[in-house]
Amino acid sequence: MDQLIYAIEVVLNGLMTGVMYALVALGFVLIFKASGVFNYAQGVLALFAAMTLVGIQQGQVPFAHMINATFGTHLETFGWSVPSFLAILLTAVVMVLLAFLIEKLVLQHLVGQEPIILFMATIGLAYFLEGLGDVMWGADIKRLDVGLPQGISDSIEIATDKWFGYGFFIDRLDIWATAIAALLVAALVAFAQYTKQGRAMRAVADDHQAALSVGISLRFIWVMVWSIAGFVALVAGIMWGTKSGVQFSLSLIALKALPVLMLGGFTSIPGAIVGGLIIGVGEKLFEFLIGPMIGGATENWFAYVLALIFLVFRPQGLFGERIIERV
């Protein structure tokens, strides 16, 4: 009986972790739906957004290190702090401006190119943004606090202790992250399925030239999608940054999205959610049930092995589109 109760707790924590994975995977799906290319820069976008948010919150002077080294000044901050909500709005504006610049300086010149060319462009973009973030805000580890509750939920612990004789340890930040991610996902699904812009996004993904020929503005779609992906990266950066601090490793959360995408499919928003939940619950349960028998530390390994096995039988993922080309 005790093992069953512990397993229920593991599943709950796995579901919440899975939602966090899905949040990262959503950014990849959005870009893939609009351009048909895997966006290598999505993890760095989350890092850049979180660094910008902290910088704005704390009133840091952008490029302070470079300015001080060049002119011998001692600039650090403006001497004010910005409320969290306003800082999030300003960071969202920065991400939209970044989307404009990416379209203007990079994507506009690659219309009609092969997907591998666009993929290589996102690799270059990832390293550029990583360096730009360090130069703007410094490479030190930063603490991010936007007022989200953290710590073990006392109410859940007391309630489950009353029901099962064992109090579940559920982090309140994970509960908030799950709720926010669920709202974001519902909004994105509705946008992609029921709006004119969502249908145009899918048309652009199918064929750039055909979309242009029927009057769809490729530039508008790319700016819109990169702006949304930037906002999703901001939300993911807030959740993961609040959990583990804003540092270089935040960009590596993109690696956790890969098995989610393999499982759910690269073109499906609901697939990202289902894939995230399967990976989140699966890796926690595997670690709980099988991990102790083989030495533990199996979470990352299990996620990729599961995705690899799944690819063998269904390469397009659970909800991905199977494209058949006739010659």
PDB file of C-alpha atoms in Angstrom, residues 106-227:
ATOM      1  CA  VAL A 106      18.040  36.710 -41.256  1.00  0.00           C
ATOM      2  CA  LEU A 107      14.820  35.087 -42.471  1.00  0.00           C
ATOM      3  CA  GLN A 108      13.972  37.656 -45.159  1.00  0.00           C
ATOM      4  CA  HIS A 109      17.099  36.647 -47.046  1.00  0.00           C
ATOM      5  CA  LEU A 110      16.348  32.923 -46.845  1.00  0.00           C
ATOM      6  CA  VAL A 111      12.900  32.738 -48.472  1.00  0.00           C
ATOM      7  CA  GLY A 112      12.641  29.617 -50.617  1.00  0.00           C
ATOM      8  CA  GLN A 113      15.858  28.098 -49.284  1.00  0.00           C
ATOM      9  CA  GLU A 114      16.133  24.463 -48.221  1.00  0.00           C
ATOM     10  CA  PRO A 115      15.116  23.660 -44.598  1.00  0.00           C
ATOM     11  CA  ILE A 116      18.712  22.689 -43.783  1.00  0.00           C
ATOM     12  CA  ILE A 117      19.797  26.270 -44.594  1.00  0.00           C
ATOM     13  CA  LEU A 118      17.173  27.666 -42.201  1.00  0.00           C
ATOM     14  CA  PHE A 119      18.252  25.141 -39.565  1.00  0.00           C
ATOM     15  CA  MET A 120      21.872  26.264 -39.888  1.00  0.00           C
ATOM     16  CA  ALA A 121      20.685  29.865 -39.544  1.00  0.00           C
ATOM     17  CA  THR A 122      19.004  29.043 -36.226  1.00  0.00           C
ATOM     18  CA  ILE A 123      22.272  27.465 -34.976  1.00  0.00           C
ATOM     19  CA  GLY A 124      24.110  30.698 -35.743  1.00  0.00           C
ATOM     20  CA  LEU A 125      21.298  32.682 -34.149  1.00  0.00           C
ATOM     21  CA  ALA A 126      21.516  30.583 -30.959  1.00  0.00           C
ATOM     22  CA  TYR A 127      25.217  31.299 -30.455  1.00  0.00           C
ATOM     23  CA  PHE A 128      24.754  34.984 -31.335  1.00  0.00           C
ATOM     24  CA  LEU A 129      21.925  35.423 -28.787  1.00  0.00           C
ATOM     25  CA  GLU A 130      23.881  33.553 -26.128  1.00  0.00           C
ATOM     26  CA  GLY A 131      26.832  35.933 -26.543  1.00  0.00           C
ATOM     27  CA  LEU A 132      24.569  38.983 -26.806  1.00  0.00           C
ATOM     28  CA  GLY A 133      22.829  38.059 -23.530  1.00  0.00           C
ATOM     29  CA  ASP A 134      26.178  37.730 -21.734  1.00  0.00           C
ATOM     30  CA  VAL A 135      27.431  41.073 -23.086  1.00  0.00           C
ATOM     31  CA  MET A 136      24.172  42.872 -22.226  1.00  0.00           C
ATOM     32  CA  TRP A 137      23.498  41.491 -18.760  1.00  0.00           C
ATOM     33  CA  GLY A 138      26.659  39.664 -17.611  1.00  0.00           C
ATOM     34  CA  ALA A 139      27.345  35.930 -17.375  1.00  0.00           C
ATOM     35  CA  ASP A 140      26.919  35.567 -13.599  1.00  0.00           C
ATOM     36  CA  ILE A 141      24.157  33.376 -12.127  1.00  0.00           C
ATOM     37  CA  LYS A 142      21.034  35.442 -11.430  1.00  0.00           C
ATOM     38  CA  ARG A 143      18.122  34.900  -9.084  1.00  0.00           C
ATOM     39  CA  LEU A 144      14.691  35.350 -10.672  1.00  0.00           C
ATOM     40  CA  ASP A 145      11.705  36.173  -8.498  1.00  0.00           C
ATOM     41  CA  VAL A 146       8.441  37.393 -10.046  1.00  0.00           C
ATOM     42  CA  GLY A 147       6.339  36.695  -6.957  1.00  0.00           C
ATOM     43  CA  LEU A 148       5.271  33.151  -7.788  1.00  0.00           C
ATOM     44  CA  PRO A 149       4.675  31.044  -4.636  1.00  0.00           C
ATOM     45  CA  GLN A 150       7.391  28.481  -3.935  1.00  0.00           C
ATOM     46  CA  GLY A 151       7.944  25.694  -1.439  1.00  0.00           C
ATOM     47  CA  ILE A 152       5.917  22.646  -0.427  1.00  0.00           C
ATOM     48  CA  SER A 153       2.145  23.158  -0.460  1.00  0.00           C
ATOM     49  CA  ASP A 154       0.957  22.805   3.153  1.00  0.00           C
ATOM     50  CA  SER A 155      -2.703  22.401   2.179  1.00  0.00           C
ATOM     51  CA  ILE A 156      -1.976  19.453  -0.149  1.00  0.00           C
ATOM     52  CA  GLU A 157       0.352  17.883   2.406  1.00  0.00           C
ATOM     53  CA  ILE A 158      -2.273  18.152   5.167  1.00  0.00           C
ATOM     54  CA  ALA A 159      -5.141  16.939   2.932  1.00  0.00           C
ATOM     55  CA  THR A 160      -3.250  13.901   1.580  1.00  0.00           C
ATOM     56  CA  ASP A 161      -1.988  13.071   5.055  1.00  0.00           C
ATOM     57  CA  LYS A 162      -5.610  13.004   6.191  1.00  0.00           C
ATOM     58  CA  TRP A 163      -6.704  10.812   3.260  1.00  0.00           C
ATOM     59  CA  PHE A 164      -3.747   8.427   2.871  1.00  0.00           C
ATOM     60  CA  GLY A 165      -1.818   8.774   6.124  1.00  0.00           C
ATOM     61  CA  TYR A 166       1.069  10.281   4.108  1.00  0.00           C
ATOM     62  CA  GLY A 167       1.501  13.929   3.123  1.00  0.00           C
ATOM     63  CA  PHE A 168       2.425  14.484  -0.539  1.00  0.00           C
ATOM     64  CA  PHE A 169       5.325  16.857  -1.263  1.00  0.00           C
ATOM     65  CA  ILE A 170       4.094  19.036  -4.122  1.00  0.00           C
ATOM     66  CA  ASP A 171       5.912  22.277  -4.944  1.00  0.00           C
ATOM     67  CA  ARG A 172       3.586  25.274  -5.228  1.00  0.00           C
ATOM     68  CA  LEU A 173       5.685  26.642  -8.114  1.00  0.00           C
ATOM     69  CA  ASP A 174       4.957  23.457 -10.080  1.00  0.00           C
ATOM     70  CA  ILE A 175       1.221  23.907  -9.460  1.00  0.00           C
ATOM     71  CA  TRP A 176       1.346  27.500 -10.723  1.00  0.00           C
ATOM     72  CA  ALA A 177       3.480  26.492 -13.686  1.00  0.00           C
ATOM     73  CA  THR A 178       0.960  23.796 -14.599  1.00  0.00           C
ATOM     74  CA  ALA A 179      -1.969  26.219 -14.438  1.00  0.00           C
ATOM     75  CA  ILE A 180      -0.187  28.913 -16.465  1.00  0.00           C
ATOM     76  CA  ALA A 181       1.024  26.397 -19.053  1.00  0.00           C
ATOM     77  CA  ALA A 182      -2.507  24.958 -19.396  1.00  0.00           C
ATOM     78  CA  LEU A 183      -3.935  28.432 -20.103  1.00  0.00           C
ATOM     79  CA  LEU A 184      -1.169  29.184 -22.580  1.00  0.00           C
ATOM     80  CA  VAL A 185      -1.661  25.890 -24.395  1.00  0.00           C
ATOM     81  CA  ALA A 186      -5.441  26.364 -24.635  1.00  0.00           C
ATOM     82  CA  ALA A 187      -4.897  29.826 -26.127  1.00  0.00           C
ATOM     83  CA  LEU A 188      -2.341  28.538 -28.648  1.00  0.00           C
ATOM     84  CA  VAL A 189      -4.528  25.619 -29.728  1.00  0.00           C
ATOM     85  CA  ALA A 190      -7.485  27.958 -30.271  1.00  0.00           C
ATOM     86  CA  PHE A 191      -5.268  30.374 -32.187  1.00  0.00           C
ATOM     87  CA  ALA A 192      -3.806  27.700 -34.472  1.00  0.00           C
ATOM     88  CA  GLN A 193      -7.111  25.937 -35.170  1.00  0.00           C
ATOM     89  CA  TYR A 194      -9.714  28.693 -35.359  1.00  0.00           C
ATOM     90  CA  THR A 195      -8.062  31.905 -36.559  1.00  0.00           C
ATOM     91  CA  LYS A 196      -7.179  33.144 -40.039  1.00  0.00           C
ATOM     92  CA  GLN A 197      -3.592  33.743 -38.932  1.00  0.00           C
ATOM     93  CA  GLY A 198      -3.356  30.176 -37.610  1.00  0.00           C
ATOM     94  CA  ARG A 199      -4.450  28.727 -40.953  1.00  0.00           C
ATOM     95  CA  ALA A 200      -2.022  31.041 -42.759  1.00  0.00           C
ATOM     96  CA  MET A 201       0.729  29.759 -40.479  1.00  0.00           C
ATOM     97  CA  ARG A 202       0.048  26.181 -41.576  1.00  0.00           C
ATOM     98  CA  ALA A 203      -0.031  27.230 -45.228  1.00  0.00           C
ATOM     99  CA  VAL A 204       3.384  28.860 -44.902  1.00  0.00           C
ATOM    100  CA  ALA A 205       4.743  25.690 -43.314  1.00  0.00           C
ATOM    101  CA  ASP A 206       3.494  23.605 -46.265  1.00  0.00           C
ATOM    102  CA  ASP A 207       4.992  25.747 -49.028  1.00  0.00           C
ATOM    103  CA  HIS A 208       6.528  29.219 -48.810  1.00  0.00           C
ATOM    104  CA  GLN A 209       6.129  30.028 -52.492  1.00  0.00           C
ATOM    105  CA  ALA A 210       2.537  28.756 -52.690  1.00  0.00           C
ATOM    106  CA  ALA A 211       1.600  30.800 -49.633  1.00  0.00           C
ATOM    107  CA  LEU A 212       3.090  33.913 -51.215  1.00  0.00           C
ATOM    108  CA  SER A 213       1.177  33.264 -54.450  1.00  0.00           C
ATOM    109  CA  VAL A 214      -2.196  33.339 -52.629  1.00  0.00           C
ATOM    110  CA  GLY A 215      -1.428  36.635 -50.891  1.00  0.00           C
ATOM    111  CA  ILE A 216      -0.143  35.473 -47.506  1.00  0.00           C
ATOM    112  CA  SER A 217       2.544  37.781 -46.165  1.00  0.00           C
ATOM    113  CA  LEU A 218       5.485  35.588 -45.292  1.00  0.00           C
ATOM    114  CA  ARG A 219       7.164  38.419 -43.368  1.00  0.00           C
ATOM    115  CA  PHE A 220       4.076  38.983 -41.173  1.00  0.00           C
ATOM    116  CA  ILE A 221       3.685  35.274 -40.427  1.00  0.00           C
ATOM    117  CA  TRP A 222       7.338  34.847 -39.496  1.00  0.00           C
ATOM    118  CA  VAL A 223       7.345  37.936 -37.251  1.00  0.00           C
ATOM    119  CA  MET A 224       4.095  36.784 -35.632  1.00  0.00           C
ATOM    120  CA  VAL A 225       5.321  33.236 -35.025  1.00  0.00           C
ATOM    121  CA  TRP A 226       8.743  34.274 -33.721  1.00  0.00           C
ATOM    122  CA  SER A 227       7.010  36.799 -31.435  1.00  0.00           C
TER     123      SER A 227
END
